[in-house]
XYZ file of C-alpha atoms in Angstrom:
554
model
C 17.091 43.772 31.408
C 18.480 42.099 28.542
C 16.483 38.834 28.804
C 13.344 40.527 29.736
C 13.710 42.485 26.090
C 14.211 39.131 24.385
C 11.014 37.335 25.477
C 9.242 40.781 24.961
C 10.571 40.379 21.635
C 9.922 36.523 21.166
C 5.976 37.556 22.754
C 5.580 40.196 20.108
C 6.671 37.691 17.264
C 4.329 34.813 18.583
C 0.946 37.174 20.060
C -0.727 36.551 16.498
C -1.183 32.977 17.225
C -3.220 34.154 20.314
C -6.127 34.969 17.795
C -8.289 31.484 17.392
C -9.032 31.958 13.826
C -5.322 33.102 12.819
C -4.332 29.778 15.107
C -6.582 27.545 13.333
C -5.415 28.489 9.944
C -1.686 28.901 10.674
C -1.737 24.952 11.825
C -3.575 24.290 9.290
C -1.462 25.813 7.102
C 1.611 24.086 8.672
C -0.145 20.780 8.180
C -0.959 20.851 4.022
C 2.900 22.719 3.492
C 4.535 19.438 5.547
C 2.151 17.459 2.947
C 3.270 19.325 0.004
C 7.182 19.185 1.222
C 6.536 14.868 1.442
C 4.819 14.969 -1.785
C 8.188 16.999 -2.848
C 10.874 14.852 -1.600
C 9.161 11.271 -2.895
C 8.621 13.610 -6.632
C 12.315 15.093 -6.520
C 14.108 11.335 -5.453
C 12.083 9.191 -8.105
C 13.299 11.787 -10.827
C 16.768 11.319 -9.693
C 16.515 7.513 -10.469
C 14.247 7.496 -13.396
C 15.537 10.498 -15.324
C 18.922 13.374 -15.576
C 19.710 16.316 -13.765
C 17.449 18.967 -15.372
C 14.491 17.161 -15.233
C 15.366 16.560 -11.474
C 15.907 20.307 -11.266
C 12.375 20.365 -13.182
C 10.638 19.192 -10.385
C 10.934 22.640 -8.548
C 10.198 24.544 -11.820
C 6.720 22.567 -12.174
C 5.959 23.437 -8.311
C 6.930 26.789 -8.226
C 5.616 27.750 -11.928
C 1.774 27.742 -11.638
C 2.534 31.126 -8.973
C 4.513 32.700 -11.899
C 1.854 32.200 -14.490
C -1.805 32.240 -12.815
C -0.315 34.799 -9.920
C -2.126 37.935 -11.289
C -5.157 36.151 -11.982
C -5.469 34.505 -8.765
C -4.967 38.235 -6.642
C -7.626 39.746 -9.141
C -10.102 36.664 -7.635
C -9.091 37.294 -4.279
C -9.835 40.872 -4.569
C -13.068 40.287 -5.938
C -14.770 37.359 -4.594
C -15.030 36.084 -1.311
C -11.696 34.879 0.337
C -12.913 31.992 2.181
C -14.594 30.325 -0.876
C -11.205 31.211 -3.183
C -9.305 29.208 -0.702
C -11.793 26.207 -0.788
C -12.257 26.188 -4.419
C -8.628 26.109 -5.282
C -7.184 23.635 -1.787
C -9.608 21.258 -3.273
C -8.258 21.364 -6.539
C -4.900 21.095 -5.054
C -6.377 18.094 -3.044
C -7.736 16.024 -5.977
C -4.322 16.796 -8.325
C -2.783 14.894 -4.759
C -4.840 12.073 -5.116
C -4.777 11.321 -8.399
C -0.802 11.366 -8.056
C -1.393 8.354 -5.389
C -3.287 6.355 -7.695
C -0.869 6.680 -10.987
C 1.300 6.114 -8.853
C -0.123 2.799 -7.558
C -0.990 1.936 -10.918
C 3.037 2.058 -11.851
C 2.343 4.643 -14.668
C 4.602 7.087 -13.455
C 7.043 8.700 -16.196
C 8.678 12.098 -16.092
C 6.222 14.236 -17.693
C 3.403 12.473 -15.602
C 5.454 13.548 -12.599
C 6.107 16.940 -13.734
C 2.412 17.513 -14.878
C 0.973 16.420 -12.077
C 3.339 18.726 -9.858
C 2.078 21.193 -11.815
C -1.457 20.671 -11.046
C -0.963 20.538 -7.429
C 1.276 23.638 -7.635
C -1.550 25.280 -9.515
C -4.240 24.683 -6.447
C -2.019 26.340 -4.147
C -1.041 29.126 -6.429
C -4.734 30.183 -6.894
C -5.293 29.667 -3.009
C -2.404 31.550 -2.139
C -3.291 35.824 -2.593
C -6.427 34.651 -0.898
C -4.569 33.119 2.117
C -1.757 35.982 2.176
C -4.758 38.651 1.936
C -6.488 36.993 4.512
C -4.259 37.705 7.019
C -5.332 41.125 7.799
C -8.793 40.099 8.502
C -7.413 37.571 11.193
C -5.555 39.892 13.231
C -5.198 43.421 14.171
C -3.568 45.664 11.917
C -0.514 46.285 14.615
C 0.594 42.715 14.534
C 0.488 42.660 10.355
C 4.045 42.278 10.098
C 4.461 39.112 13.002
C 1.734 37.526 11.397
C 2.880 37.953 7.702
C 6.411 36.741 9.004
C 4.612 33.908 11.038
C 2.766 33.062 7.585
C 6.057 32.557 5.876
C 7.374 30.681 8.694
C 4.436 28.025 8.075
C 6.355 26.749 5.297
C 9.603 26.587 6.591
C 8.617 25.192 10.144
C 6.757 22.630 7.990
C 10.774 22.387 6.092
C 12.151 21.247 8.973
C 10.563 18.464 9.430
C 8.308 17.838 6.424
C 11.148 16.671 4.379
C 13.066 14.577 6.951
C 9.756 12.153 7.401
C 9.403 12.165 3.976
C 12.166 10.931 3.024
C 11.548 7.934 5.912
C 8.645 7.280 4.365
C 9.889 6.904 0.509
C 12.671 4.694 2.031
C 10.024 2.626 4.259
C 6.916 2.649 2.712
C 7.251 4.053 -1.279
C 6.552 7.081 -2.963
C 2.860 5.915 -3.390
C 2.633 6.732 0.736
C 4.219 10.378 0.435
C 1.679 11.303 -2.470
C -1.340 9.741 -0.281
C -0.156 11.742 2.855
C 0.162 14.923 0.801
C -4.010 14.632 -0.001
C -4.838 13.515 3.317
C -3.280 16.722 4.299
C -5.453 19.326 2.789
C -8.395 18.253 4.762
C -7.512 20.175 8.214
C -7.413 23.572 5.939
C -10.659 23.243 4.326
C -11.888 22.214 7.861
C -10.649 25.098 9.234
C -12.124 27.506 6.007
C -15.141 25.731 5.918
C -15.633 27.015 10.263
C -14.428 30.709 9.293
C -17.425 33.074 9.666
C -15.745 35.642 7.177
C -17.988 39.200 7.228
C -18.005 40.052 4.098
C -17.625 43.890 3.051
C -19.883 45.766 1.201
C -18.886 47.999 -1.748
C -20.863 50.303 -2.562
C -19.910 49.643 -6.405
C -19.995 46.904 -8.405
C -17.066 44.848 -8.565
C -14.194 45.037 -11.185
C -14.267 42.192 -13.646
C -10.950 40.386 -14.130
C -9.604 41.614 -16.422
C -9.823 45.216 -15.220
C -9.058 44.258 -12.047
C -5.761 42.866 -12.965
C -4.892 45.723 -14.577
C -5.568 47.656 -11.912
C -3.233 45.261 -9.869
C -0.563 45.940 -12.202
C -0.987 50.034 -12.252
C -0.888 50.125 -8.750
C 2.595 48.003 -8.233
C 4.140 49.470 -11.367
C 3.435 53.449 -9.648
C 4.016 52.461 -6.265
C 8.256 52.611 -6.444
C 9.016 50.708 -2.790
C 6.945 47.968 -4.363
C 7.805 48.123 -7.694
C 11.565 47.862 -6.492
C 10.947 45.209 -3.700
C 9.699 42.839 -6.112
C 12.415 43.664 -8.801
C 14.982 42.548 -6.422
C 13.279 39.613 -4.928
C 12.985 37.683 -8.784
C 16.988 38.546 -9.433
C 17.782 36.909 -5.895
C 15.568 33.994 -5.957
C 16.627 33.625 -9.691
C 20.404 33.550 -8.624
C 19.347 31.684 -5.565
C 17.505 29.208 -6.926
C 20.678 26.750 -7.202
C 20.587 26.072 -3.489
C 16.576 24.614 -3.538
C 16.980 23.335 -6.766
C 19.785 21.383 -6.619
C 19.330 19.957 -3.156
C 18.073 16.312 -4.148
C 22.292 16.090 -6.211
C 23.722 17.171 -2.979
C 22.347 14.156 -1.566
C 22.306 12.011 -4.376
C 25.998 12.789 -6.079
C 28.382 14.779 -3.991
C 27.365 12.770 -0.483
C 26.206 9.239 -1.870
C 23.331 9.646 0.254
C 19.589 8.376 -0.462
C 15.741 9.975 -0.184
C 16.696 10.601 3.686
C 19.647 12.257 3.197
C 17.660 14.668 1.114
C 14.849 14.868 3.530
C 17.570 15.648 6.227
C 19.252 18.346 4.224
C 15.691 19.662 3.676
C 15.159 19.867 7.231
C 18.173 21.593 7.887
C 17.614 24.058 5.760
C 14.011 24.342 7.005
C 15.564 24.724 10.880
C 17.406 27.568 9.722
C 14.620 28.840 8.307
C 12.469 28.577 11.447
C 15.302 30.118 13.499
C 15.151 33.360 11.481
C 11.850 34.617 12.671
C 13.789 35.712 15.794
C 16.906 37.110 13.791
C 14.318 38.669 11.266
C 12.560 41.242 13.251
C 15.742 42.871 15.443
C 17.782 42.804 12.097
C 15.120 44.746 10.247
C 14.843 47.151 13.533
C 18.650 47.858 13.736
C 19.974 47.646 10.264
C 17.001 48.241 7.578
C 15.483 46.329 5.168
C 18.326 47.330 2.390
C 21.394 45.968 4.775
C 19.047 42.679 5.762
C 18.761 41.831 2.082
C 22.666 42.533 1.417
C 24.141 40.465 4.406
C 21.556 37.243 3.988
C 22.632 37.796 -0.094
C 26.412 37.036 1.100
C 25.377 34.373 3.348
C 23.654 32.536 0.733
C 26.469 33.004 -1.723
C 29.055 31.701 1.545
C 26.993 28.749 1.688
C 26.798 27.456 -1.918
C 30.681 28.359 -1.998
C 30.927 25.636 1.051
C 28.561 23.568 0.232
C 31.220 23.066 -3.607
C 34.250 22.220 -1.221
C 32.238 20.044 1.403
C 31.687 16.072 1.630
C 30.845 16.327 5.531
C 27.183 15.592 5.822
C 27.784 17.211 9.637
C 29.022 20.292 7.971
C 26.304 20.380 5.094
C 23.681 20.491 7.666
C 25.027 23.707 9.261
C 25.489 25.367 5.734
C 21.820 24.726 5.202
C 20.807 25.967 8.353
C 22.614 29.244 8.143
C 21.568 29.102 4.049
C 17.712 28.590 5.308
C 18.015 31.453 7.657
C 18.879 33.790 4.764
C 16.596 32.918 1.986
C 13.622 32.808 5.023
C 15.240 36.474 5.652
C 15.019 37.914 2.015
C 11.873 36.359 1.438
C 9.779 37.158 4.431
C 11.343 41.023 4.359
C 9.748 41.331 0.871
C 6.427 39.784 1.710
C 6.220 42.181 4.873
C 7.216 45.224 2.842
C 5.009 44.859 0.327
C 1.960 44.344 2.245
C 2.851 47.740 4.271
C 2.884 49.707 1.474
C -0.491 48.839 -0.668
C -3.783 48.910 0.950
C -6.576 46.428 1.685
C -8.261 46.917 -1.997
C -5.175 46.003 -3.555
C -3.439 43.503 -1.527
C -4.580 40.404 -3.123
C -3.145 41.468 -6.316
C 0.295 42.988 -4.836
C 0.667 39.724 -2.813
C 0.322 37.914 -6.730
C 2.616 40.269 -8.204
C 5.331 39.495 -5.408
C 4.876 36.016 -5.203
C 4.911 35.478 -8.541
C 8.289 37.210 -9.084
C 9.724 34.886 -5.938
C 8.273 32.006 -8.067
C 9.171 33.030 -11.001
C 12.692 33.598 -10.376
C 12.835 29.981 -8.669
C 11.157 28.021 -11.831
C 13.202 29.796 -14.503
C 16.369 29.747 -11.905
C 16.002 25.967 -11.332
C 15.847 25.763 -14.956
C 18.561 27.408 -16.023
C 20.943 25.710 -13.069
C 19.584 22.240 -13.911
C 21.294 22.587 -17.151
C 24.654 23.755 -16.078
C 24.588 21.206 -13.557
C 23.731 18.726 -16.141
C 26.326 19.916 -18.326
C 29.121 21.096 -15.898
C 28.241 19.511 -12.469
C 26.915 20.543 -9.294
C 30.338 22.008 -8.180
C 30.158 24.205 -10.917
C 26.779 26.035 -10.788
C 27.138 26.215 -7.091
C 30.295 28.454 -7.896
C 28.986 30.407 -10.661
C 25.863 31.237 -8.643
C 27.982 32.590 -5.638
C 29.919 35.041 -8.067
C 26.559 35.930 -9.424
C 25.017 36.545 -6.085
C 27.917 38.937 -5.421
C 27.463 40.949 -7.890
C 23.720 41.718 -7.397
C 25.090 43.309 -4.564
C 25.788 46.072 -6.633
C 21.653 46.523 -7.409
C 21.314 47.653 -4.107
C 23.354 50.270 -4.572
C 21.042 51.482 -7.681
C 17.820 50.436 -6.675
C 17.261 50.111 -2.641
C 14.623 48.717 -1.614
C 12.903 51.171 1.711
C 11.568 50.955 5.040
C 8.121 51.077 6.332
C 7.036 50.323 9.820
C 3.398 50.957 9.830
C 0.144 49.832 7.707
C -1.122 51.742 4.740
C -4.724 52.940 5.624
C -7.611 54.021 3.513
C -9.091 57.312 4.416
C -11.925 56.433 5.723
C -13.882 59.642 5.222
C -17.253 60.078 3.373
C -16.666 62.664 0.494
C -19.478 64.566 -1.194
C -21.149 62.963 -3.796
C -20.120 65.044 -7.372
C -22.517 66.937 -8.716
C -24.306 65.505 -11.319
C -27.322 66.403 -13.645
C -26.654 64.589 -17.031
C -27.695 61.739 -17.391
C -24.949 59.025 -17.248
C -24.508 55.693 -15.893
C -21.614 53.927 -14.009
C -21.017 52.665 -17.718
C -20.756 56.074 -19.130
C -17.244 57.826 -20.258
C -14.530 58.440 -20.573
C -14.480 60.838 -17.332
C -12.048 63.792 -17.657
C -11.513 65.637 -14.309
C -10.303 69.102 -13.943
C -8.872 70.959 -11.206
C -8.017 74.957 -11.044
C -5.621 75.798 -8.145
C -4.184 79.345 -7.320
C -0.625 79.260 -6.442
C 1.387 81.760 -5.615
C 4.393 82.567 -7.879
C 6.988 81.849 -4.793
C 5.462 78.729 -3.940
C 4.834 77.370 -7.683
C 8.055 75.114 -7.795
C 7.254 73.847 -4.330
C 3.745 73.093 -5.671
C 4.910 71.085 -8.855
C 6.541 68.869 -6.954
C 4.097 68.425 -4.997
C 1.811 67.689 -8.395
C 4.344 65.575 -9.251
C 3.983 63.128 -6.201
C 0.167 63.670 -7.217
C 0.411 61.974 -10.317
C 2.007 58.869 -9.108
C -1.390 58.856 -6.265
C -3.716 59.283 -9.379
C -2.027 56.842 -11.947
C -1.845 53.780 -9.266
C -5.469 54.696 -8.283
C -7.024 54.583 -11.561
C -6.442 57.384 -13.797
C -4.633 57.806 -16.944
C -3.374 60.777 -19.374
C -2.687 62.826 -16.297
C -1.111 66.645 -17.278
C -0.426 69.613 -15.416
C -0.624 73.033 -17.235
C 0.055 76.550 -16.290
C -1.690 79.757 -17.256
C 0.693 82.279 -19.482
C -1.799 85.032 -19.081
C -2.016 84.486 -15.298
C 0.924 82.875 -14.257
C -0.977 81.724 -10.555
C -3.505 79.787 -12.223
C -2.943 75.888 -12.568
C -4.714 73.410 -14.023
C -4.454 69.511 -12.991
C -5.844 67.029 -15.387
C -6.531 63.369 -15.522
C -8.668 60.890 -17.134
C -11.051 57.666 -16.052
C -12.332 55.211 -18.210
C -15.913 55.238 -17.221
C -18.090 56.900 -13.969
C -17.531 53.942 -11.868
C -13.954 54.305 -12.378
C -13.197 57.873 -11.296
C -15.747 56.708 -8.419
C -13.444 53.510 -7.513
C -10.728 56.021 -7.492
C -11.776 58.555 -4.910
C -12.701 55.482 -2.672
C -9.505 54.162 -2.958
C -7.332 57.458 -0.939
C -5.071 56.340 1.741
C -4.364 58.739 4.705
C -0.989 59.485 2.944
C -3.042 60.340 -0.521
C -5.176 62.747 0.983
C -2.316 64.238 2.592
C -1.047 65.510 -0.118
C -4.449 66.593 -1.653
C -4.401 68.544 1.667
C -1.144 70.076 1.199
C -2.132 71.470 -1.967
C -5.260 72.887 -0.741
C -2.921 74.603 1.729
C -0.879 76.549 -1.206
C -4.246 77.397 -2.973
C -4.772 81.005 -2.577
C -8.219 83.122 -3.279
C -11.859 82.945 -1.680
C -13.246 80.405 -3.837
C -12.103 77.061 -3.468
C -10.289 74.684 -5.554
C -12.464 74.315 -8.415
C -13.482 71.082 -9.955
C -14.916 70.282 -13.455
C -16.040 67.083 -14.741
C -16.504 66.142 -18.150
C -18.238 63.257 -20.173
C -15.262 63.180 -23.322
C -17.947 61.601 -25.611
C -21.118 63.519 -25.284
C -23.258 61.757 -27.899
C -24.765 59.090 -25.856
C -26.172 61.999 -23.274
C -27.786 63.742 -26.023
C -31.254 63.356 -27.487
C -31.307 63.395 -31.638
C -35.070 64.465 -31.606
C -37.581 65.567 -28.887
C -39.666 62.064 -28.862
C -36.431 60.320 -27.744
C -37.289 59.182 -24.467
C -34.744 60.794 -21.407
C -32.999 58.095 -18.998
C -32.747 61.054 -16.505
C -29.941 60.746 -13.665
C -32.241 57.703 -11.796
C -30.132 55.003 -12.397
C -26.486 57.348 -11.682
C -27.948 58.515 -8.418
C -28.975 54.834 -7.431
C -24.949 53.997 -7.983
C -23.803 56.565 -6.143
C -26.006 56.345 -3.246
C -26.385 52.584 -3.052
């Protein structure tokens, strides 16, 4: 019975792949991350030889930077323009950065700042490509197998680890650097391929979209009122910051405490990439049994065993199982957050939430390879390795004050219709602010049950769009309530009632439940400034409610 439960188990983890377009992009996918992890070993060895050890630790701050700074940007695009073209737009970027590395590089005009920059450029094609990709997802598959595919996503990279690194590393020692960076274009081709033979549906809102700025502000709002998100992503910079000695340091493992050369580094690369690859079937049960709080604790230890080891060893045998084990971990923390956080938000967000957590995994690995360069540099590998176990032990003790949850199903939108507002001014989607009013009746027993209940409210209204949100009580009748909150214009406040999730309108049912009386909940809407609805003399001509109606019924 025990085996049969296992390959159910491995089934469930691999049945996304059964879906041809998922397929086609995962390989894809695979294929232009192997590129990307050649292009990384020839960058990371030729630093080692033309340059110190924070410029070597550089190298991963220049890849992994563009996520951290263009991250918000990039999941406002994705959640406003078409997916597919985002992710050809930015691959070919990405793809033109690659082959303009080959040629410097032919032309012998590579210097440290050229290498970095040009990492950077690369980096900053995939980092605009990547919300698209990561939001993407849920269009490929059903919504059931989310979390496999999500976890098969971030397995892309690492299965690409394992063995992306090893043959680059053969090919710097056989054939130059100049043949890694060639390889690493060449490599972007099958994803565009596969984007350009997507027939995406597109959805149609039935408002106009957001512009970018707005929209990343909206982005933020959400993640910064949504607390399992909000704490998920805290948690994931201060590990990958900590963390980011093992990565970072890699290529001086090789290089300095082993004697080794680029295929020693593409072979601890690997190993760490196996390890990563061998998580996906630790991931899953772990999560199951244990939660996602105890998963992040014990792969937090393992990670700080392994760069403890990894000091004291000189066994390239030995390093190779600390990497694997290490790999298996960091694949562990990372994928946990990635899955969380795309569980929580829903579909109009999830470009943006995607940004906001990859850019604090980035982020914490750029400024973390930074800062661990230099006390390499200045202390030795030995050193930082140490120092970044202790640390990773103590950030133990943020699970204790900040946990992150558990969540086992999608979030949904509520997919019901609701009345249009009445409306008989005439406004346009431009037009506000919007104030919004609500009178409950509550009965005196129930009132403290019903403020919480408001207060859960709030958090649904601020992440959705509103703003100055206040509850107030009647002193004259103590059962009347008033809820309050604010929109910036009409389009707004109608963004926000399309944006309820089952769970939101749950709790607008609940409170509907404690409302007492024969009229209903009542609801007033008000235009804060007036003066542009109002006609100064009687030959002003009247826009009427034509072009508000056309919004709201388009």
């Amino acid at each position: 019975m025990a085996t049969s439960g296992n390959d159910n188990n491995n089934d469930a983890i691999f049945s996304p792949l059964r879906h041809a377009l998922f397929r086609n992009m995962w390989f894809s996918n695979t294929i232009s991350n192997a590129g990307g992890l050649i292009q990384s070993v020839a960058a990371a060895w030729i630093m080692t030889s033309i340059s110190t050890a924070d410029h070597v630790a550089l190298v991963q701050t220049a890849t992994f930077l563009p996520m951290a700074l263009f991250a918000l940007p990039a999941g406002a695009i994705a959640d406003i323009y078409d997916r597919r073209k985002v992710q050809i737009t930015f691959f070919l970027l990405s793809l033109i950065a690659a082959a303009i590395m080959a040629l410097v590089s032919i032309l012998g005009l590579i210097t440290p700042w050229v290498l970095l920059g040009l990492c950077f450029l690369v980096g900053t094609g995939g980092a605009l490509a990547a919300p698209a990709r990561g939001a993407s997802i849920a269009e490929q598959v059903p919504k059931e197998l989310l979390p496999q595919a999500v976890a098969l996503n971030n397995i892309s990279y690492n299965l690409a680890r394992s063995v992306g690194p090893a043959i680059g590393g053969l090919i710097v020692v056989s054939f130059g650097a100049t043949a890694a960076f060639a390889i690493n274009a060449i490599s972007f081709l099958p994803m565009l391929e596969s984007l350009r033979r997507w027939k995406r549906v597109t959805e149609v809102s039935r408002l106009p979209p957001e512009g970018l700025l707005r929209s990343i502000n909206s982005g933020v709002r959400y993640v910064m009122n949504m607390q399992p998100v909000r704490r998920a992503i805290g948690r994931a910079f201060v590990l990958c910051f900590i963390g980011a000695s093992l990565p970072s340091l890699m290529p001086l493992i090789a290089h300095d405490l082993l004697q080794g050369n680029a295929g020693t580094f593409g072979l601890l690369l690997g190993s760490f990439g196996i390890g990563a690859v061998c998580g996906i079937f630790v991931l899953h049960p772990m999560r199951k049994k244990i939660g996602n709080e105890n998963t992040l604790r014990v792969c937090t230890v393992i990670i700080a065993g392994s760069l403890v080891a990894l000091a004291a060893s000189t066994s390239i045998a030995l390093d190779f199982f600390i990497l694997m084990v290490a790999g298996m971990a960091w694949m562990m923390i990372t994928t946990s957050i990635s899955v969380l956080v795309q569980l929580f938000v829903p579909r109009w967000v999830m470009g943006r939430a995607i940004a906001t957590s990859s850019a604090s995994i980035t982020l914490g690995v750029a400024i973390g390879s930074w800062v661990w360069g230099l006390i390499a540099k200045d202390h030795g590998v030995v050193i930082a390795f140490q120092i970044s176990a202790v640390a990773l032990m103590v950030s133990l003790l943020l699970g204790l004050l900040l946990p992150v949850a558990d969540r086992t199903t999608s979030t949904e939108l509520d997919e019901q219709v609701l009345d249009d507002p009445d409306v008989t001014l005439g406004i346009s989607g431009r037009s506000g602010p919007i104030s919004i009013e609500l009178q409950y009746q509550i009965p005196e027993d129930k009132a403290r049950d019903f403020y919480r209940l408001m207060r859960d409210q709030q958090k649904v209204r601020s992440r959705n769009g509103a703003y100055a949100w206040s509850l107030s009580r009647n002193i004259a009748d103590p059962e009347c309530w008033s809820e309050r909150f604010s929109c910036p214009t009409w389009n707004d406040y109608l963004r926000l009632r399309n944006r309820r999730t089952i769970e939101d309108s749950d709790l607008q049912r609940q409170a509907a439940k404690m409302h007492i009386g024969i009229e209903p909940i009542k609801v007033l809407r008000w235009l804060d400034r007036p003066a542009g609805s109002v006609r100064w003399s009687d030959d002003a001509p009247d826009r009427g409610d034509d072009a508000l109606k056309l919004e709201i019924h388009s």
